[in-house]
Coordinates of C-alpha atoms in Angstrom, one line a residue:
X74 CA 104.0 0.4 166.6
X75 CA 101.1 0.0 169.1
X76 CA 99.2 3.5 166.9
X77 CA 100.2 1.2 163.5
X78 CA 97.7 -1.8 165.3
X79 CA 94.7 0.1 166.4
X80 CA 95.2 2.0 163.1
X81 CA 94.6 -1.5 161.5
X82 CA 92.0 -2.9 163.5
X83 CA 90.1 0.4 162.6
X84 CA 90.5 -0.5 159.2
X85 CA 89.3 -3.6 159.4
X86 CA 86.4 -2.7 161.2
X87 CA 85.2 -0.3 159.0
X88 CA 85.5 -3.3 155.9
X89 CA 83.1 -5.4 158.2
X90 CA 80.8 -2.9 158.5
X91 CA 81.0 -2.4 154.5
X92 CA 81.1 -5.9 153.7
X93 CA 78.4 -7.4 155.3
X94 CA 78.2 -11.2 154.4
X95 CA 76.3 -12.6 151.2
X96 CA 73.8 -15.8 150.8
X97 CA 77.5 -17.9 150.3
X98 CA 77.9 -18.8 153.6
X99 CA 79.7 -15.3 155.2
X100 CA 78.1 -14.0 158.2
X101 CA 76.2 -10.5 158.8
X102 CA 77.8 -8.5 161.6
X103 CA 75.6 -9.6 164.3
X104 CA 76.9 -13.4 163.5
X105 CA 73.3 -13.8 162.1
X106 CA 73.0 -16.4 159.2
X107 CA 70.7 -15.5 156.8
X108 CA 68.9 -18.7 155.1
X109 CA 66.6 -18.9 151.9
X110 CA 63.3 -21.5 152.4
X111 CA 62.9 -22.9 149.1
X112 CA 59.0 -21.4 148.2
X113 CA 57.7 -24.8 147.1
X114 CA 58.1 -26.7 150.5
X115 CA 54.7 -27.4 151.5
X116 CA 53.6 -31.3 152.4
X117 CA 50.7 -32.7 150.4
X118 CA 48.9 -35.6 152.2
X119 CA 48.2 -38.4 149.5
X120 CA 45.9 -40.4 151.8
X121 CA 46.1 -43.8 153.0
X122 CA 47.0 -46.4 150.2
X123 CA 44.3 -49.3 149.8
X124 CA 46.3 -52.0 151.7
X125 CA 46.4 -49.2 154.8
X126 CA 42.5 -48.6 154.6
X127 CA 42.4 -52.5 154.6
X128 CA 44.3 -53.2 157.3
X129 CA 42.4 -50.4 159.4
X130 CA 38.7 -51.0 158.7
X131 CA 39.8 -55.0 159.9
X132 CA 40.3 -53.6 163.7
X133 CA 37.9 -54.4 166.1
X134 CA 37.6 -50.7 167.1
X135 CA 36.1 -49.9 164.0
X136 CA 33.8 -52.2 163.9
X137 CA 32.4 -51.7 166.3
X138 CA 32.1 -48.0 165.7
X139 CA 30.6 -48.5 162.3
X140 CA 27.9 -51.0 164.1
X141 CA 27.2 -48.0 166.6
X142 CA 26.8 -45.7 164.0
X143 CA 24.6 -48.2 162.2
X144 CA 22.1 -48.7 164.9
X145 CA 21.5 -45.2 166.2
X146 CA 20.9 -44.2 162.1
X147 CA 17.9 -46.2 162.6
X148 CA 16.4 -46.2 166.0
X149 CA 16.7 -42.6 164.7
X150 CA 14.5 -43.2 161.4
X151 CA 12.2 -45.1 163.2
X152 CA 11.6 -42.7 166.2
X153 CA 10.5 -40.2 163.5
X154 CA 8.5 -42.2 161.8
X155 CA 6.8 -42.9 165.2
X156 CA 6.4 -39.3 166.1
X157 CA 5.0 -38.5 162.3
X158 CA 2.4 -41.6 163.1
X159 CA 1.4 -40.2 167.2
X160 CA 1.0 -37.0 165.6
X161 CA -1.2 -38.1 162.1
X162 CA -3.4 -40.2 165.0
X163 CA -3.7 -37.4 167.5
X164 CA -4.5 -33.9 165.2
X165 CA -7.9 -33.5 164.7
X166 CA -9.4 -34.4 161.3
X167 CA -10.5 -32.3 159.0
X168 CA -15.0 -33.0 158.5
X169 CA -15.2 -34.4 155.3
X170 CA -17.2 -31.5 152.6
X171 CA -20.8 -32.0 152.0
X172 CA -21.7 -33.0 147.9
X173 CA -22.5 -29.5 146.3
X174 CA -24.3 -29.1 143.0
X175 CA -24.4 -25.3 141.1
X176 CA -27.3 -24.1 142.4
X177 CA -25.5 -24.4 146.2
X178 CA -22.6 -22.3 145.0
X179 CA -24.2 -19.1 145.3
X180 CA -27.2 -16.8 144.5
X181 CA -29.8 -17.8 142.1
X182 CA -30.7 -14.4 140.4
X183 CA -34.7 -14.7 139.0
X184 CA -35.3 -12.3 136.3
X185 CA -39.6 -12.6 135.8
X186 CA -40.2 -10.2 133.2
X187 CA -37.2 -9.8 130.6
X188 CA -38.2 -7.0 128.7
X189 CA -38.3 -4.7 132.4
X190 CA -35.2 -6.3 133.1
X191 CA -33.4 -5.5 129.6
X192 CA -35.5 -3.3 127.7
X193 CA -37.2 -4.1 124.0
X194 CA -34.2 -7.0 123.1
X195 CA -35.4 -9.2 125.7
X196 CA -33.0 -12.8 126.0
X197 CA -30.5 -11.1 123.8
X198 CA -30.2 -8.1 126.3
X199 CA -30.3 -10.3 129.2
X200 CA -27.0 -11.7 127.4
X201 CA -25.9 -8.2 127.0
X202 CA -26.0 -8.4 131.0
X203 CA -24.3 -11.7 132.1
X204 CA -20.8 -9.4 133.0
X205 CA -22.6 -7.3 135.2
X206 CA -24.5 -10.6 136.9
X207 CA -20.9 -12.5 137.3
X208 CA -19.6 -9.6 139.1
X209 CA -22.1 -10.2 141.6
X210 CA -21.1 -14.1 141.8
X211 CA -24.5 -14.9 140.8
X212 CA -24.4 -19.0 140.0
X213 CA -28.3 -19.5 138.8
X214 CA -30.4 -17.2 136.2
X215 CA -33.9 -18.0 136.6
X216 CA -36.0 -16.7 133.4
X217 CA -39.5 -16.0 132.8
X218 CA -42.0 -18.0 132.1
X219 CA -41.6 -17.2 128.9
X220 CA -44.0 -19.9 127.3
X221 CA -47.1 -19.1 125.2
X222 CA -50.7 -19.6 127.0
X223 CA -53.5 -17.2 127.1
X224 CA -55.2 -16.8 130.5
X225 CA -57.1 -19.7 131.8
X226 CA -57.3 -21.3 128.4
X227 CA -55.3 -24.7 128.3
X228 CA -55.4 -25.4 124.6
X229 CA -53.0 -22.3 124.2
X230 CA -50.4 -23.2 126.2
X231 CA -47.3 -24.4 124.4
X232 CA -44.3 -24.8 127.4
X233 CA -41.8 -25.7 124.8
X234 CA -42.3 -21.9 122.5
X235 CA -41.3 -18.7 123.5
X236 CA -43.2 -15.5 123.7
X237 CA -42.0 -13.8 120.5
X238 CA -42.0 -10.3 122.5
X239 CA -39.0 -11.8 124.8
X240 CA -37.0 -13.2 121.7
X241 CA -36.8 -16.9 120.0
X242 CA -35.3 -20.1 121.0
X243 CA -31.9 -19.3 118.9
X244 CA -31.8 -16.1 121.4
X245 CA -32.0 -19.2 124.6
X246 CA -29.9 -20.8 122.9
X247 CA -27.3 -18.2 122.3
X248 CA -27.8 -17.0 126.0
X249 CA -27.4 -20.5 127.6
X250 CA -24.1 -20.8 126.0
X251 CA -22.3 -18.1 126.8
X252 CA -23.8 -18.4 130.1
X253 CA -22.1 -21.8 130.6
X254 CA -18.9 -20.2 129.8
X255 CA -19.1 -17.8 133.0
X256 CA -20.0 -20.5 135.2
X257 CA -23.9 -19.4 135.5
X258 CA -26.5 -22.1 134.9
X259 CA -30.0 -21.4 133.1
X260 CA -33.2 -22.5 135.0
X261 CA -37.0 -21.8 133.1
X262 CA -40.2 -20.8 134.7
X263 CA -42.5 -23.3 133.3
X264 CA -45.4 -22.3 136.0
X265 CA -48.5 -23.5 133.3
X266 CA -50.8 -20.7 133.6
X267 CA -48.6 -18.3 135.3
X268 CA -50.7 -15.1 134.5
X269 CA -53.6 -16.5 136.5
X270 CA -54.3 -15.8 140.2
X271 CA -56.3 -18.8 140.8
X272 CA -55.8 -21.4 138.4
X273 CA -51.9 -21.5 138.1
X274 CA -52.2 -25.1 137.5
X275 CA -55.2 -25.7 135.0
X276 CA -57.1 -27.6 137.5
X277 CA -54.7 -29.5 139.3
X278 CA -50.9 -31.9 138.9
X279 CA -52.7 -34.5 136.8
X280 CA -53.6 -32.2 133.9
X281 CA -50.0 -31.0 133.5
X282 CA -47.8 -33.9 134.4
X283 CA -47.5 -35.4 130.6
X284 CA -47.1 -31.5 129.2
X285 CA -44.4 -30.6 131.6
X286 CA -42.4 -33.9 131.0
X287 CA -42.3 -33.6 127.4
X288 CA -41.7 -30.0 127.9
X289 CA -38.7 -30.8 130.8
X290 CA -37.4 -33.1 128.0
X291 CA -37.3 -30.7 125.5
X292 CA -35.4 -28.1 127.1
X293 CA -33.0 -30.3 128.7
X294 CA -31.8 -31.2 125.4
X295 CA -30.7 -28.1 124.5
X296 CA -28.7 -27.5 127.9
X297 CA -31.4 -26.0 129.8
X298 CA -29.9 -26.7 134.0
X299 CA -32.8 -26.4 135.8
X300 CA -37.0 -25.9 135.7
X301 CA -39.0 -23.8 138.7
X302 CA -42.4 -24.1 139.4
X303 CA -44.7 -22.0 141.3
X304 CA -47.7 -22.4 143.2
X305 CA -47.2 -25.8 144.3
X306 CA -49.8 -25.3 147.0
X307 CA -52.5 -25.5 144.2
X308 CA -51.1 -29.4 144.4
X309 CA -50.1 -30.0 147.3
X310 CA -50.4 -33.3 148.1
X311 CA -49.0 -34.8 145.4
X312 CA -47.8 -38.8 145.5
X313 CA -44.1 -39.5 145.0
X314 CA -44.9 -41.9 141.6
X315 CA -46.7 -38.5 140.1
X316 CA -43.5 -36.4 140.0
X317 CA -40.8 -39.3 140.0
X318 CA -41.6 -39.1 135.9
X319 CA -40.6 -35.5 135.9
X320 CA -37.5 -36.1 138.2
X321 CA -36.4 -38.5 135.5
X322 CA -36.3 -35.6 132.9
X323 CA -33.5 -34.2 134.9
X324 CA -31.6 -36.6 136.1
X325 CA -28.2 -36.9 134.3
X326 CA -25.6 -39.4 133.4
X327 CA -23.7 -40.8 136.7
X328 CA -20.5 -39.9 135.3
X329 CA -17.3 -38.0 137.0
X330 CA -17.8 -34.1 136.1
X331 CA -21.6 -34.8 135.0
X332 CA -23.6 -31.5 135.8
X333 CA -26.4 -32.3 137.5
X334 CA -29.8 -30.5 136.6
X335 CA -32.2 -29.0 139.2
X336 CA -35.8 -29.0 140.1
X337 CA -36.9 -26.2 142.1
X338 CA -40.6 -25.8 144.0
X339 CA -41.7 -22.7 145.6
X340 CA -44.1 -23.4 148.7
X341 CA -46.2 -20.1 148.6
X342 CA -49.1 -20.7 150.7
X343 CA -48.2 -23.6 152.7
X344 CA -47.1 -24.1 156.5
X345 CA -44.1 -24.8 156.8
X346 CA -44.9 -28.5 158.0
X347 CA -46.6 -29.4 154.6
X348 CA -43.7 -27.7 152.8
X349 CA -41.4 -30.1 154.6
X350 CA -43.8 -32.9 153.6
X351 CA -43.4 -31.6 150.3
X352 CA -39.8 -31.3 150.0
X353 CA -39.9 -35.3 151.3
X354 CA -42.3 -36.7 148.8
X355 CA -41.4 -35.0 146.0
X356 CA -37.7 -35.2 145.9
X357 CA -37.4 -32.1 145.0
X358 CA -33.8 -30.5 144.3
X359 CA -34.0 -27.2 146.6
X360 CA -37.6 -25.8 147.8
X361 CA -38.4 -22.0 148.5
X362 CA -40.6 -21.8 151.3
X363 CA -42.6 -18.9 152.5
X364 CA -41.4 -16.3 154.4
X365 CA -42.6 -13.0 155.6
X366 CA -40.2 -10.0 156.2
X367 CA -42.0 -9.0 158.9
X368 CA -43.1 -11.9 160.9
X369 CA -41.5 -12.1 164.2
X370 CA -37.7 -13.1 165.0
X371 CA -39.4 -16.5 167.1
X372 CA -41.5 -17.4 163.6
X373 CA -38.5 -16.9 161.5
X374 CA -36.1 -19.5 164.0
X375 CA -39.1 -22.0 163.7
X376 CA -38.7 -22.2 160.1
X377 CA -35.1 -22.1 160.0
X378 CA -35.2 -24.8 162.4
X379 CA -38.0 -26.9 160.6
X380 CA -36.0 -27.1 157.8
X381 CA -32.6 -27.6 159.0
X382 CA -33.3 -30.5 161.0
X383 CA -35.2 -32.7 158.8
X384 CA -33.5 -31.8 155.7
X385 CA -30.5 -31.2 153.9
X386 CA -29.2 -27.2 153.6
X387 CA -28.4 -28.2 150.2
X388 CA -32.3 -28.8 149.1
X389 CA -33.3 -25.7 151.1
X390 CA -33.6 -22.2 149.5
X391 CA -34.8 -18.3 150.5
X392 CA -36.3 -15.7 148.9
X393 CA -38.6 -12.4 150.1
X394 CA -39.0 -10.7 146.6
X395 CA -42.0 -12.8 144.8
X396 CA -43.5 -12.2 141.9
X397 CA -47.0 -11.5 144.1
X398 CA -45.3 -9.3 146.4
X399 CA -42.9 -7.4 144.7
X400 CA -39.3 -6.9 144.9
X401 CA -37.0 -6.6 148.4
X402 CA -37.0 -3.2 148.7
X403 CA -40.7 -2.2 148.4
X404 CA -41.3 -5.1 151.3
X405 CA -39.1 -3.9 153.9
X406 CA -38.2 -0.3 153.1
X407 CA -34.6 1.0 151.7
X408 CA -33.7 1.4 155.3
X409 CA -33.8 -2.7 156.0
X410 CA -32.8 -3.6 152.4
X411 CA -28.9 -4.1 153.6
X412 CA -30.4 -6.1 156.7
X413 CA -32.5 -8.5 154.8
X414 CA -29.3 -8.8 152.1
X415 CA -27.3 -9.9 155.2
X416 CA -29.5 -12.4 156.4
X417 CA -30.3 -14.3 153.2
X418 CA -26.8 -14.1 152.7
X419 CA -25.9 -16.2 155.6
X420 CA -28.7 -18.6 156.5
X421 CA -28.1 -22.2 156.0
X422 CA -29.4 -22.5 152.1
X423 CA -29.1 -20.8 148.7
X424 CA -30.2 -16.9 148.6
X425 CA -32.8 -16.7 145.8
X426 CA -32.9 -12.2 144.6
X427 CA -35.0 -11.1 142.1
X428 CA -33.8 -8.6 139.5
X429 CA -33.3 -5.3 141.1
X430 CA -32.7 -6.7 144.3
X431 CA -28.8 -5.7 144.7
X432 CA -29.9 -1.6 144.2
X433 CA -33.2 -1.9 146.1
X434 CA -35.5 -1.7 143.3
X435 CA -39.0 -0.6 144.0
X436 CA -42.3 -1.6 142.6
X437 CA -44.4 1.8 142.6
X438 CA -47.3 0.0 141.2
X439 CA -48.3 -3.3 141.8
X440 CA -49.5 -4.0 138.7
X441 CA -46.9 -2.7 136.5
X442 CA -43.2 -4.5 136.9
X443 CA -40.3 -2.0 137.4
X444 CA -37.4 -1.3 134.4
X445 CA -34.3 -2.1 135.7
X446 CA -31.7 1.1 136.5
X447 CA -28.9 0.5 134.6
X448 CA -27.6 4.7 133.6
X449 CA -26.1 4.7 137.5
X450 CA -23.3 3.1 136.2
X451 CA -22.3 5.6 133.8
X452 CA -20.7 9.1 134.1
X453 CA -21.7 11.0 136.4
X454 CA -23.4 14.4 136.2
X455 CA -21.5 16.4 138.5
X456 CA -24.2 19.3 138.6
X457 CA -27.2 17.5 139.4
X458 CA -26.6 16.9 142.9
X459 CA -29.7 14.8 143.4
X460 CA -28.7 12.6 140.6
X461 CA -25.1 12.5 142.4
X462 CA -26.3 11.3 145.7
X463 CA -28.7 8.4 143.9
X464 CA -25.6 7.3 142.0
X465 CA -23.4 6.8 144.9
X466 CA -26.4 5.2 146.6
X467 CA -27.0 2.9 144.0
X468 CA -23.9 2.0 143.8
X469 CA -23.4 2.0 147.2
X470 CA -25.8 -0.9 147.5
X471 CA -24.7 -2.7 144.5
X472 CA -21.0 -3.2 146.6
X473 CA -23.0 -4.4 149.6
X474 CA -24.3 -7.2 147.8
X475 CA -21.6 -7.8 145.9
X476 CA -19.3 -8.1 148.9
X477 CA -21.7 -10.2 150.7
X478 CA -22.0 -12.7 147.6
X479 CA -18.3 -13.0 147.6
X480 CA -17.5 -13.4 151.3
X481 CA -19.8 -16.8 150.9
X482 CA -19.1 -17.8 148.4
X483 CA -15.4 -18.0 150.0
X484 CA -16.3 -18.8 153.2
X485 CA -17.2 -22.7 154.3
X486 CA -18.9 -21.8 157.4
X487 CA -21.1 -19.5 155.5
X488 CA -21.2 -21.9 152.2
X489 CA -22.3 -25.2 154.0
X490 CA -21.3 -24.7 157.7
X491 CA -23.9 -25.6 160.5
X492 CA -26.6 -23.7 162.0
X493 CA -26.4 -22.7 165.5
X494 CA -29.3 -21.0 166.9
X495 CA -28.7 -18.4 169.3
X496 CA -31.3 -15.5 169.9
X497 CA -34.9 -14.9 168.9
X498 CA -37.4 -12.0 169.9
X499 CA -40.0 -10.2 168.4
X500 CA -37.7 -8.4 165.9
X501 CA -34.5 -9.5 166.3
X502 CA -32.2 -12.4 165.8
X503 CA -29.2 -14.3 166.3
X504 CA -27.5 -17.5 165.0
X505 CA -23.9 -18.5 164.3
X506 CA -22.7 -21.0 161.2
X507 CA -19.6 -23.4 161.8
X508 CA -18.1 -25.5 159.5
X509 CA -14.9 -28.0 161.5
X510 CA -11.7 -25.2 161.9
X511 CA -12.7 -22.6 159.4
X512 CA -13.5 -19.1 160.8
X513 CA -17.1 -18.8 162.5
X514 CA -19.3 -16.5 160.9
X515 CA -22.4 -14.8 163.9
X516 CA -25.4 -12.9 161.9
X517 CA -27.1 -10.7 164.7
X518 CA -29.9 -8.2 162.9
X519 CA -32.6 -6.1 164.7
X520 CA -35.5 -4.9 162.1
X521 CA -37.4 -3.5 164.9
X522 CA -37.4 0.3 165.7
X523 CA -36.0 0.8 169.2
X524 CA -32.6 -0.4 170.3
X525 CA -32.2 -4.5 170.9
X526 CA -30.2 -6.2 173.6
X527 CA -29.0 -9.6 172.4
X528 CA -27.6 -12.1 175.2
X529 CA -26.0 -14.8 173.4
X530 CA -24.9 -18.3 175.4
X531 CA -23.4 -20.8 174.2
X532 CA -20.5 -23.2 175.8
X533 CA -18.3 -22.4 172.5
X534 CA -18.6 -18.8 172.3
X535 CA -15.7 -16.5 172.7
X536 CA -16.0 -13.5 174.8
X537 CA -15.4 -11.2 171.4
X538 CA -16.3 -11.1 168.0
X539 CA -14.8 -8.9 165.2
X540 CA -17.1 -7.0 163.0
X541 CA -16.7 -8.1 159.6
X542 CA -20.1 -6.2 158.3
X543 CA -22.1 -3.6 160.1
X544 CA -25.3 -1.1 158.7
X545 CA -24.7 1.1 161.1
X546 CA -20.7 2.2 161.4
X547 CA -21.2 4.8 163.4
X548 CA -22.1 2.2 166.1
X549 CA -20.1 -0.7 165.5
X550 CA -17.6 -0.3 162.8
X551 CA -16.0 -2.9 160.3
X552 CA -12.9 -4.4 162.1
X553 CA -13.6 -3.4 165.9
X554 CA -14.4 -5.9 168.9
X555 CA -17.4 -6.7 170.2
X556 CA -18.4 -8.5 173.8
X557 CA -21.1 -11.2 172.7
X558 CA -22.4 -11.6 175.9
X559 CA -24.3 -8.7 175.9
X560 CA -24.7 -7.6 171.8
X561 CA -26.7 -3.9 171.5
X562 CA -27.8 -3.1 168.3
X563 CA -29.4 -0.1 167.1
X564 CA -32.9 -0.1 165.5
X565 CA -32.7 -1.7 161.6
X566 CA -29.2 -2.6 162.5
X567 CA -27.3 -5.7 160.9
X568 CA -23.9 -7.0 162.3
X569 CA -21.5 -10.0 160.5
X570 CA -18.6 -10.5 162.8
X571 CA -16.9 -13.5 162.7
X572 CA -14.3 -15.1 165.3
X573 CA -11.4 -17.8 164.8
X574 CA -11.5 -21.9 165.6
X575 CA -10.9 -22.9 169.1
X576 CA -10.0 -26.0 170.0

């Protein structure tokens, strides 16, 4: 009986195990219920209804919480606007920029004799050529004279004709107007009796004031931007009334954009005093003074400083290469050419080159004006070393000037930035131009033939300089650091460098 039971119990053990129990209620053989969460059960808030919201925002707790937020929004808004004013008030203000007209922008290029400059089809070459001048940022083509007159014989001269042998007016014409399209002006030689060494003027200002007005009139009709006349000495003095009519000529419509036109003296054979007195009675637009490569480094700061500090930088010009002298080059050697580049290029004024200038042309007779080298441009002969090497020197020269032309032209310290005198010596010198927080540009050249110790004081004068442009590499090349208290340049040695705002 008692084997039939446990045989039973067995049994129904086993069924348990078999059986376990479904999702209908039975239970699993642990007792364990097993129960099925419906997949869609989660809660989704709705929000507070209107009347809820309305009841809320009523309670004096929020209230007061939305006035809180309220006020620190705008003692927030006005605390910047405070701090935006302090700071406005308390940075430094940028120097307002001096007027600048086109022949301020950069070098004037003078181009005497057209026919040397581009061979037997004279303005219509010259036009041929205005790519080669814009690569070299020139602003200003000064041309001729290229008037009729006969030596020392008034009745032939005729300033509004041109020399058949340099072209026609329709060739001025042409040329001016393409010119206008590169950004370069046109300025005309109208020097009466140009040709002559003693009687440039035909016997003095009064016997060419009425031709030259008409003439001035005439041209600037037709677009012409500027008139130069040389040998002002031969009328020197001359009252402000005689050369306010000619003035007139050029002055132009006070309108917004309105080109203005330029009158432009050169001051060969004056002191610098009676150029000054010049510049101020004649009104003059920018005056060329005279200047003597070799004079000494204390003659050339006194008529730097003459100039700069009774007059304008924008009515004040420089130029070595005259049509009496000759061109750059043959005055102060190849070996100074880069110098003398480098220093016209950064005085306080507009650099005036004549044609040639940027490859060191030389006159080889003084008589007898130079053809312009144009073939070292083209491919090279590889087996003609000699050829090679004048090439690449040529070329070498051209980039100098180039470079030099585009850093100022860049550059507001170097554009219109004030002179600060530094050094002067027998042959060397040393000044540094500053325009308000733009970089500050220090010229430092020694033309003399033994080395040159500079010592440079000034209050705002860092202890270093970078070197931005150097003529000798070996001894100072581009990019390194220089100590300006004691500056050591080599003989005929140029330095740039150049050195950030301080405040």
């Amino acid at each position: 009986m008692s084997k039939d039971v446990e045989m039973k119990e067995v049994e129904l053990n086993e069924l348990d195990e078999k059986q376990p129990m479904t999702g209908d209620g039975s239970a699993e053989k642990n007792g364990s219920v097993k129960v099925k969460v419906p997949e869609d059960s989660e809660v989704k808030f709705t929000g507070l209804s209107k009347e809820e919201l309305m009841r809320v925002a009523g309670t004096a707790g929020w209230v007061r919480t939305r006035w809180l937020l309220l006020v620190l929004f705008w003692l927030g808004w006005v605390g910047m606007l405070a701090g935006a004013i302090v700071i406005i008030i308390q940075a430094p203000r940028c120097k307002p920029l001096p007027e600048m007209n086109w022949w301020n922008e950069g070098p004037l290029y003078q181009i005497r004799d057209v026919e040397a400059f581009a061979g037997d089809k004279g303005l219509a070459g010259v036009e041929e050529k205005l790519d080669q001048l814009n690569q070299l940022k020139v602003k200003g083509l000064i041309l001729g004279p290229l008037h009729t007159v006969q030596v020392n014989e008034a009745p032939t001269l005729n300033l509004k004709s041109i020399d058949p042998s340099f072209g026609s007016v329709e060739d001025l014409d042409s040329l001016m107007e393409r010119a206008h399209k590169k950004g370069m002006s046109i300025v005309l030689d109208l020097t009466p009796n140009y040709e002559s060494d003693v009687n440039q003027w035909f016997g003095g200002f009064s016997n060419m004031a009425q031709s030259l007005k008409e003439a001035m009139e005439f041209w600037a009709a037709k677009g012409l931007d500027g008139v130069l006349l040389y040998s002002l000495d031969a009328v020197f003095p001359a009252s402000p009334d005689q050369w306010a009519p000619l003035l007139a000529t050029l002055e132009v419509e006070e309108v917004e954009g309105a080109k203005k036109r330029a009158l432009i003296g050169v001051a060969d054979g004056l002191t610098i005093s009676d150029a000054a007195q010049l510049l101020n009675s004649t009104g003059m637009n920018l005056l060329l003074p005279e200047l003597q490569p070799a004079a000494s480094g204390q003659s050339w700061a006194n008529v730097i400083q003459q100039l700069y500090s009774s007059h304008l930088q924008t009515s004040q010009g420089w130029c070595l290469s005259r049509p009496n002298v000759g061109h750059l080059a043959s005055q102060v050697t190849p070996k100074l050419l880069r110098l003398y580049q480098l220093l016209l290029f950064t005085l306080p004024g507009t650099p005036v080159f004549n044609y040639g200038d940027e490859i060191g042309l030389e006159d080889q007779d003084t008589n007898i004006t130079p053809a312009m080298v144009w073939d070292y441009e083209g491919p090279e002969d590889e087996k003609n070393t000699t050829a090679k090497e004048l090439r690449e020197e040529l070329k070498s020269r051209r980039d100098w000037f180039r470079s030099l032309s585009d850093l100022r032209g860049k550059e507001r310290s170097l554009a219109h930035g004030d002179y600060v005198a530094l050094h002067n010596a027998t042959a060397s010198l040393a000044y540094v131009r500053v325009w308000d927080q733009s970089e500050r540009f220090l010229t430092a050249v020694n033309w003399g033939s033994a080395d040159a110790k500079l010592r440079l004081a000034h209050p705002e004068l860092p202890a270093q300089a970078s070197v931005r442009y150097s003529t000798d590499t070996e001894r100072h090349a581009q990019g390194s650091s220089v100590d300006l208290d004691v500056l050591e340049l080599g003989p005929g040695q140029a330095l740039l460098l150049s050195y950030p705002f301080s405040a």
